[in-house]
PDB file of C-alpha atoms in Angstrom:
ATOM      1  CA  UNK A   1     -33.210 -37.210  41.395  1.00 64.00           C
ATOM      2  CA  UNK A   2     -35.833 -34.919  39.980  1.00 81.00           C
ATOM      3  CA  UNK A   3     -39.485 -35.843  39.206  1.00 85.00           C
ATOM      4  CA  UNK A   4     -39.424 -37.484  35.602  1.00 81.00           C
ATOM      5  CA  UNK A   5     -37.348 -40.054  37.490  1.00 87.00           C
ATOM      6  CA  UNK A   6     -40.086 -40.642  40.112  1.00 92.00           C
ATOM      7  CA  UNK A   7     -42.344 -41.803  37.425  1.00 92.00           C
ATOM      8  CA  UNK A   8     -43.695 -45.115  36.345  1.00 94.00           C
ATOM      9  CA  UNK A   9     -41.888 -46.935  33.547  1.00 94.00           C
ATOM     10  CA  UNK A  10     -45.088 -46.421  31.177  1.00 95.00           C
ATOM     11  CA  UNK A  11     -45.289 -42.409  31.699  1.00 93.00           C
ATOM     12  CA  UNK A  12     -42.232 -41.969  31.133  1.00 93.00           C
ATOM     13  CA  UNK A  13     -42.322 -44.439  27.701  1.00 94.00           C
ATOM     14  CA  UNK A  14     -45.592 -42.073  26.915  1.00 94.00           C
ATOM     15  CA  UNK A  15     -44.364 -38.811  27.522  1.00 93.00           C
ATOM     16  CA  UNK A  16     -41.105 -39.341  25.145  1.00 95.00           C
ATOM     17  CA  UNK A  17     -43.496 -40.482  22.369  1.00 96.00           C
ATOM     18  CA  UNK A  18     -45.328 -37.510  22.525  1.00 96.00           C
ATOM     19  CA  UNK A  19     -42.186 -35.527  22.405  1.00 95.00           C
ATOM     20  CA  UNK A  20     -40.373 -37.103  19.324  1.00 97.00           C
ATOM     21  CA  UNK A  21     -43.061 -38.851  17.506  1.00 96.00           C
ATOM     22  CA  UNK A  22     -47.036 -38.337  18.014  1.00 97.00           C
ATOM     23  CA  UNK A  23     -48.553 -36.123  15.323  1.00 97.00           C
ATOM     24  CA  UNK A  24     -50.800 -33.485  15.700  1.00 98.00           C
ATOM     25  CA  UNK A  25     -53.947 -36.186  15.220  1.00 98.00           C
ATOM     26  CA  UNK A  26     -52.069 -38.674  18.024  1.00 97.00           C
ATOM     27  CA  UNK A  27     -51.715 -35.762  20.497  1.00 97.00           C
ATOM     28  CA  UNK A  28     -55.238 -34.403  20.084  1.00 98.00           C
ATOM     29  CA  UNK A  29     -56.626 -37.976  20.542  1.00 97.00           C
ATOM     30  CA  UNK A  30     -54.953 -38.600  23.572  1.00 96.00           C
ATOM     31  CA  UNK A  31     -55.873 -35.586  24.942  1.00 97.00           C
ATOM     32  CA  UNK A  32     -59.311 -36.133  24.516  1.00 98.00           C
ATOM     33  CA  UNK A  33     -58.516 -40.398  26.418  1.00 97.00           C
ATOM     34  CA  UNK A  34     -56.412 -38.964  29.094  1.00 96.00           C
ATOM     35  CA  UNK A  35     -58.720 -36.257  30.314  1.00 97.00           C
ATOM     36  CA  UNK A  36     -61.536 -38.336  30.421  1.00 98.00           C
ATOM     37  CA  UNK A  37     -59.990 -40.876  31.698  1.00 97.00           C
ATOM     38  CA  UNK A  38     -58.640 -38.666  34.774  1.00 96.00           C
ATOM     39  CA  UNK A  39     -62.018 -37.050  34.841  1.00 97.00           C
ATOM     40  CA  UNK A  40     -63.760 -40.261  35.379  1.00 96.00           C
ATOM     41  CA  UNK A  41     -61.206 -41.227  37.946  1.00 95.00           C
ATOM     42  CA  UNK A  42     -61.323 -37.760  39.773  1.00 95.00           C
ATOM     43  CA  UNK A  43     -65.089 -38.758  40.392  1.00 93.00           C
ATOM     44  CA  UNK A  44     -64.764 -42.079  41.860  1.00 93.00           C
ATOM     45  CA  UNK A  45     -62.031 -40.706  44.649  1.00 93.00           C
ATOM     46  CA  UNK A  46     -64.233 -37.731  45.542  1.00 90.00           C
ATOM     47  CA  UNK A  47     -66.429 -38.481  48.897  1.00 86.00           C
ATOM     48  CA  UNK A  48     -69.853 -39.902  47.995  1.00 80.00           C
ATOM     49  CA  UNK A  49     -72.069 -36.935  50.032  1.00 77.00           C
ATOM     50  CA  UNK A  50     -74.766 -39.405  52.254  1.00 74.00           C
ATOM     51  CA  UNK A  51     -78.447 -39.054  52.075  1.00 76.00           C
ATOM     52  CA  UNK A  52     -80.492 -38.378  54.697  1.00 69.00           C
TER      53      UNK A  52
END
C-alpha cells in the first residue's frame, strides 16, 4: 500500500483536483486557505509555556 492510499477520502478527492483541474487562480487561493489554516492549527497543538 503506499501513502496516497493511507489518506482520507477528502485529500485524496482534493489533491486529484488540483492535478487535473484547478487553475492557476484556484491553486494560489488554496494555498493561501491551507497554509493558514495549518498555521493556525500548528499553534493550538504547540505547548502553552506557563506563567510564573
Amino acid at each position: 500500500m503506499n501513502r496516497f492510499d493511507s489518506y482520507t477520502r477528502s485529500l485524496k478527492k482534493l489533491l486529484r483536483y488540483i492535478l487535473q483541474v484547478a487553475t492557476l487562480e484556484q491553486l494560489e487561493e488554496m494555498e493561501r486557505v491551507l497554509s493558514r489554516t495549518i498555521n493556525a492549527r500548528k499553534e493550538q497543538l504547540k505547548p502553552k509555556k506557563k506563567i510564573v
